[in-house]
Amino acid sequence: MPTQIIALGGSLLRPEEAEQRTIWFGQLRQMAVHFEGNGRKLGIVVGGGLPAREAITLAKESFSDSYRLDTVGISATRLNATILQQSLIDIGCNVSPSIPVTTGEASDLLETHNIVVMGGTTPGHTTDAVAVALARDCGAPHCVIATNVSHIHDSDPKTNPEAKPIEELTLSELAEITGTEALRPGESAAVDPIAVKWAMDAGIRLAVLDGRDLSRVEDALEGRPFIGTLVKAE
Ligand code: UTP
């Protein structure tokens, strides 16, 4: 059974409703226990969400260099990763006690632990790209990108009410939607264009779905049909 990799958007750690957040965290912990119980390995790459946006906004008061702003964003992703890592250690999961700083290190840690949680690595991309790189380094054929939208759309649903959800497309078709230019520090997109490029380079299939409903994540991880967008490598 290959190692499974998930990019967990940082916004998922902070849904508006405190009650929903507690339920979601409980379900996530259950999913990890269940996964581990079946002898499977899981690499989780956590996004920065609200702390990243807040920290980047604060940092922009004193400097504007993208590399430095990305460095601030990375520290927020590692903060969120630490929350999840400690929460899984707390319930007795075999989680790596360190948060790796490279995907190579994470891949090595997955040899000796069932679960590895990490955040960002280097400036110039988001945690979506880190998850794709981790999938590549672990030899995983696909990567789940759990975000807070149901599907990839043919245009931005925030600005175009006519935007249509897409059930299935190829990585090259996705690259046409996302473009190829790197995002600015803290900038959001359905999928990071660098992640799409790296997925194309390594031939990694993506499942892009709404991680607020963890049953969708579980379906994708188990290879069942899932609600979301399947992005084929070809
Ligand atoms: P995220 O991965 O959280 O961005 O990184 P995101 O996907 O847009 O947001 P959420 O969490 O899913 O809502 C936050 C910021 O941290 C820096 C970038 O500035 C990014 O915008 N970052 C993150 C890096 O520079 N390198 C990384 O490997 C990860």
CSV table of C-alpha atoms and ligand atoms in Angstrom, one decimal:
chain,number,residue,atom,x,y,z
A,1,MET,CA,0.0,0.0,0.0
A,2,PRO,CA,1.7,3.3,-1.1
A,3,THR,CA,2.1,6.2,1.3
A,4,GLN,CA,-0.7,8.7,1.1
A,5,ILE,CA,-0.1,12.4,1.0
A,6,ILE,CA,-2.5,15.2,1.9
A,7,ALA,CA,-2.2,18.9,1.7
A,8,LEU,CA,-4.4,20.2,4.4
A,9,GLY,CA,-5.3,23.9,3.7
A,10,GLY,CA,-4.7,26.1,6.7
A,11,SER,CA,-8.2,27.5,6.5
A,12,LEU,CA,-9.5,24.1,7.5
A,13,LEU,CA,-7.9,24.4,10.9
A,14,ARG,CA,-10.0,27.5,11.6
A,15,PRO,CA,-13.5,27.2,10.4
A,16,GLU,CA,-15.7,30.1,11.5
A,17,GLU,CA,-17.7,28.0,14.0
A,18,ALA,CA,-15.8,27.0,17.1
A,19,GLU,CA,-18.1,24.0,17.6
A,20,GLN,CA,-17.6,22.7,14.0
A,21,ARG,CA,-13.8,23.1,14.5
A,22,THR,CA,-13.9,20.8,17.5
A,23,ILE,CA,-16.0,18.2,15.6
A,24,TRP,CA,-13.7,18.4,12.6
A,25,PHE,CA,-10.5,18.0,14.7
A,26,GLY,CA,-12.1,14.9,16.4
A,27,GLN,CA,-12.9,13.4,13.0
A,28,LEU,CA,-9.4,14.1,11.7
A,29,ARG,CA,-7.9,12.4,14.7
A,30,GLN,CA,-10.2,9.4,14.2
A,31,MET,CA,-9.2,9.2,10.5
A,32,ALA,CA,-5.5,9.2,11.4
A,33,VAL,CA,-6.1,6.4,14.0
A,34,HIS,CA,-8.1,4.4,11.5
A,35,PHE,CA,-5.5,4.8,8.9
A,36,GLU,CA,-2.6,3.8,11.2
A,37,GLY,CA,-4.6,0.9,12.5
A,38,ASN,CA,-4.7,-0.5,8.9
A,39,GLY,CA,-0.9,-0.3,8.7
A,40,ARG,CA,-0.9,2.6,6.3
A,41,LYS,CA,1.4,5.6,6.1
A,42,LEU,CA,0.3,9.2,5.9
A,43,GLY,CA,2.2,12.4,5.1
A,44,ILE,CA,0.2,15.5,6.1
A,45,VAL,CA,1.3,19.0,4.8
A,46,VAL,CA,-0.5,21.7,6.7
A,47,GLY,CA,-1.1,25.2,5.4
A,48,GLY,CA,-0.8,28.5,7.2
A,49,GLY,CA,-4.4,29.8,7.1
A,50,LEU,CA,-5.3,32.7,9.3
A,51,PRO,CA,-2.0,32.9,11.2
A,52,ALA,CA,-0.1,33.1,7.9
A,53,ARG,CA,-2.3,35.9,6.5
A,54,GLU,CA,-2.1,37.8,9.8
A,55,ALA,CA,1.7,37.4,10.1
A,56,ILE,CA,2.3,38.4,6.5
A,57,THR,CA,0.1,41.5,6.9
A,58,LEU,CA,1.9,42.5,10.0
A,59,ALA,CA,5.4,41.9,8.4
A,60,LYS,CA,4.4,44.0,5.4
A,61,GLU,CA,4.2,47.0,7.7
A,62,SER,CA,8.0,46.9,7.9
A,63,PHE,CA,9.3,45.2,4.7
A,64,SER,CA,8.1,44.1,1.2
A,65,ASP,CA,10.7,41.6,0.1
A,66,SER,CA,8.8,38.4,-1.1
A,67,TYR,CA,11.5,36.0,0.1
A,68,ARG,CA,11.3,37.4,3.6
A,69,LEU,CA,7.5,37.5,3.6
A,70,ASP,CA,7.4,33.9,2.4
A,71,THR,CA,9.7,33.0,5.3
A,72,VAL,CA,7.2,34.5,7.7
A,73,GLY,CA,4.4,32.5,6.0
A,74,ILE,CA,6.4,29.3,6.3
A,75,SER,CA,6.8,29.8,10.1
A,76,ALA,CA,2.9,30.0,10.4
A,77,THR,CA,2.5,26.7,8.4
A,78,ARG,CA,4.9,25.1,10.9
A,79,LEU,CA,2.9,26.5,13.8
A,80,ASN,CA,-0.2,24.9,12.4
A,81,ALA,CA,1.7,21.7,11.6
A,82,THR,CA,2.9,21.5,15.2
A,83,ILE,CA,-0.7,21.8,16.5
A,84,LEU,CA,-1.8,18.8,14.4
A,85,GLN,CA,1.4,16.9,15.2
A,86,GLN,CA,1.0,17.3,18.9
A,87,SER,CA,-2.7,16.5,18.7
A,88,LEU,CA,-2.0,13.2,17.0
A,89,ILE,CA,0.9,12.3,19.4
A,90,ASP,CA,-1.5,13.1,22.3
A,91,ILE,CA,-3.8,10.2,21.2
A,92,GLY,CA,-0.9,7.8,20.8
A,93,CYS,CA,-0.4,7.8,17.0
A,94,ASN,CA,3.1,6.9,15.8
A,95,VAL,CA,3.9,10.4,14.6
A,96,SER,CA,7.4,11.8,13.8
A,97,PRO,CA,8.4,13.9,16.8
A,98,SER,CA,10.1,16.4,14.6
A,99,ILE,CA,8.6,18.6,11.9
A,100,PRO,CA,10.8,18.0,8.8
A,101,VAL,CA,12.1,21.0,6.9
A,102,THR,CA,12.5,19.3,3.6
A,103,THR,CA,10.4,16.7,1.7
A,104,GLY,CA,13.4,14.4,1.5
A,105,GLU,CA,13.6,14.4,5.3
A,106,ALA,CA,9.9,13.8,5.6
A,107,SER,CA,10.1,10.9,3.2
A,108,ASP,CA,12.9,9.4,5.3
A,109,LEU,CA,10.9,9.9,8.5
A,110,LEU,CA,8.0,8.0,6.9
A,111,GLU,CA,10.2,4.9,6.8
A,112,THR,CA,10.2,4.8,10.6
A,113,HIS,CA,6.8,6.5,11.5
A,114,ASN,CA,3.3,5.9,10.3
A,115,ILE,CA,2.5,9.6,10.2
A,116,VAL,CA,4.6,12.7,9.4
A,117,VAL,CA,3.2,16.2,9.7
A,118,MET,CA,5.0,19.1,8.2
A,119,GLY,CA,4.4,22.7,6.9
A,120,GLY,CA,6.2,24.7,4.3
A,121,THR,CA,9.8,24.3,3.2
A,122,THR,CA,11.3,27.1,1.1
A,123,PRO,CA,10.0,30.5,-0.3
A,124,GLY,CA,8.4,30.7,-3.7
A,125,HIS,CA,5.4,28.3,-3.4
A,126,THR,CA,2.7,27.2,-1.0
A,127,THR,CA,2.2,24.0,1.0
A,128,ASP,CA,0.2,22.5,-2.0
A,129,ALA,CA,3.6,22.3,-3.9
A,130,VAL,CA,5.3,20.8,-0.8
A,131,ALA,CA,2.7,18.1,-0.7
A,132,VAL,CA,3.3,17.3,-4.4
A,133,ALA,CA,7.0,17.2,-3.8
A,134,LEU,CA,6.5,14.9,-0.9
A,135,ALA,CA,4.3,12.6,-3.0
A,136,ARG,CA,7.1,12.5,-5.6
A,137,ASP,CA,9.8,11.8,-3.0
A,138,CYS,CA,7.8,9.0,-1.4
A,139,GLY,CA,6.9,7.4,-4.8
A,140,ALA,CA,3.2,8.1,-4.2
A,141,PRO,CA,1.2,8.2,-7.4
A,142,HIS,CA,-1.3,10.8,-6.2
A,143,CYS,CA,-1.8,13.6,-3.7
A,144,VAL,CA,-5.0,14.9,-2.1
A,145,ILE,CA,-5.4,18.6,-1.9
A,146,ALA,CA,-8.0,19.4,0.8
A,147,THR,CA,-9.2,23.0,0.7
A,148,ASN,CA,-12.4,24.9,1.4
A,149,VAL,CA,-14.0,24.7,-2.0
A,150,SER,CA,-15.9,21.8,-3.4
A,151,HIS,CA,-14.2,21.6,-6.8
A,152,ILE,CA,-11.9,23.3,-9.2
A,153,HIS,CA,-14.1,25.7,-11.2
A,154,ASP,CA,-13.7,26.8,-14.8
A,155,SER,CA,-13.4,30.4,-13.5
A,156,ASP,CA,-13.1,32.0,-10.1
A,157,PRO,CA,-16.5,31.3,-8.3
A,158,LYS,CA,-15.8,34.3,-5.9
A,159,THR,CA,-16.0,36.8,-8.8
A,160,ASN,CA,-18.1,34.8,-11.4
A,161,PRO,CA,-21.4,33.5,-10.2
A,162,GLU,CA,-21.6,31.5,-13.4
A,163,ALA,CA,-18.4,29.5,-12.7
A,164,LYS,CA,-18.9,25.8,-13.2
A,165,PRO,CA,-17.4,23.0,-11.0
A,166,ILE,CA,-15.2,20.5,-12.9
A,167,GLU,CA,-15.4,16.8,-12.0
A,168,GLU,CA,-12.3,15.7,-14.0
A,169,LEU,CA,-9.6,17.3,-16.0
A,170,THR,CA,-5.9,16.9,-16.9
A,171,LEU,CA,-2.9,18.6,-15.3
A,172,SER,CA,-2.3,20.6,-18.5
A,173,GLU,CA,-5.9,21.7,-18.5
A,174,LEU,CA,-5.5,22.7,-14.8
A,175,ALA,CA,-2.4,24.7,-15.7
A,176,GLU,CA,-4.4,26.7,-18.2
A,177,ILE,CA,-6.8,27.7,-15.4
A,178,THR,CA,-4.2,28.4,-12.7
A,179,GLY,CA,-1.6,30.0,-15.1
A,180,THR,CA,2.1,29.3,-14.5
A,181,GLU,CA,3.1,32.4,-12.5
A,182,ALA,CA,4.0,31.8,-8.8
A,183,LEU,CA,1.6,33.3,-6.2
A,184,ARG,CA,2.7,36.3,-4.2
A,185,PRO,CA,3.3,35.8,-0.4
A,186,GLY,CA,-0.1,35.0,1.2
A,187,GLU,CA,-1.9,35.0,-2.1
A,188,SER,CA,-4.6,32.3,-2.4
A,189,ALA,CA,-5.7,30.2,-5.4
A,190,ALA,CA,-7.7,27.0,-6.0
A,191,VAL,CA,-4.4,25.2,-6.5
A,192,ASP,CA,-0.9,26.7,-6.4
A,193,PRO,CA,0.5,26.9,-10.1
A,194,ILE,CA,3.9,25.6,-8.9
A,195,ALA,CA,2.2,22.5,-7.4
A,196,VAL,CA,0.6,21.9,-10.8
A,197,LYS,CA,3.9,22.3,-12.6
A,198,TRP,CA,5.7,19.9,-10.2
A,199,ALA,CA,2.8,17.4,-10.5
A,200,MET,CA,3.2,17.5,-14.3
A,201,ASP,CA,7.0,17.0,-14.0
A,202,ALA,CA,6.5,14.0,-11.7
A,203,GLY,CA,3.3,12.6,-13.2
A,204,ILE,CA,1.3,12.9,-10.0
A,205,ARG,CA,-2.5,12.7,-10.0
A,206,LEU,CA,-4.4,15.2,-7.8
A,207,ALA,CA,-7.7,15.0,-5.9
A,208,VAL,CA,-8.9,18.5,-5.1
A,209,LEU,CA,-11.8,18.5,-2.7
A,210,ASP,CA,-13.5,20.2,0.3
A,211,GLY,CA,-11.6,19.1,3.4
A,212,ARG,CA,-14.3,20.4,5.7
A,213,ASP,CA,-16.1,17.2,4.9
A,214,LEU,CA,-13.6,14.6,5.9
A,215,SER,CA,-15.6,11.7,4.4
A,216,ARG,CA,-14.5,13.2,1.0
A,217,VAL,CA,-10.9,13.0,2.1
A,218,GLU,CA,-11.3,9.4,3.3
A,219,ASP,CA,-13.0,8.4,0.0
A,220,ALA,CA,-10.1,9.9,-2.1
A,221,LEU,CA,-7.5,8.3,0.2
A,222,GLU,CA,-9.2,4.9,-0.1
A,223,GLY,CA,-9.4,5.2,-3.9
A,224,ARG,CA,-13.2,5.4,-3.9
A,225,PRO,CA,-15.1,7.9,-6.1
A,226,PHE,CA,-15.1,11.2,-4.2
A,227,ILE,CA,-16.9,14.5,-4.4
A,228,GLY,CA,-14.4,16.9,-5.8
A,229,THR,CA,-12.1,17.3,-8.9
A,230,LEU,CA,-9.9,14.5,-10.1
A,231,VAL,CA,-6.9,15.9,-11.9
A,232,LYS,CA,-5.4,13.2,-14.2
A,233,ALA,CA,-1.7,13.1,-15.0
A,234,GLU,CA,-2.3,12.6,-18.7
B,1,UTP,P1,0.0,28.2,2.5
B,1,UTP,O1,0.5,26.9,1.9
B,1,UTP,O2,-0.8,28.1,3.7
B,1,UTP,O3,-0.8,29.1,1.4
B,1,UTP,O4,1.3,29.1,2.8
B,1,UTP,P2,-2.3,28.8,0.9
B,1,UTP,O5,-2.4,27.5,0.4
B,1,UTP,O6,-2.6,30.0,0.1
B,1,UTP,O7,-3.2,29.0,2.2
B,1,UTP,P3,-4.1,28.0,3.1
B,1,UTP,O8,-3.3,27.7,4.3
B,1,UTP,O9,-4.4,26.8,2.2
B,1,UTP,O10,-5.3,28.8,3.4
B,1,UTP,C1,1.1,30.4,3.3
B,1,UTP,C2,2.3,31.3,2.8
B,1,UTP,O11,3.5,30.8,3.3
B,1,UTP,C3,4.5,30.9,2.3
B,1,UTP,C4,3.9,31.6,1.2
B,1,UTP,O12,4.1,33.0,1.4
B,1,UTP,C5,2.4,31.3,1.3
B,1,UTP,O13,1.6,32.2,0.7
B,1,UTP,N1,5.1,29.5,2.0
B,1,UTP,C6,4.4,28.4,2.4
B,1,UTP,C7,6.3,29.4,1.3
B,1,UTP,O14,6.9,30.4,0.9
B,1,UTP,N2,6.8,28.2,1.1
B,1,UTP,C8,6.2,27.0,1.5
B,1,UTP,O15,6.7,25.9,1.3
B,1,UTP,C9,5.0,27.2,2.2
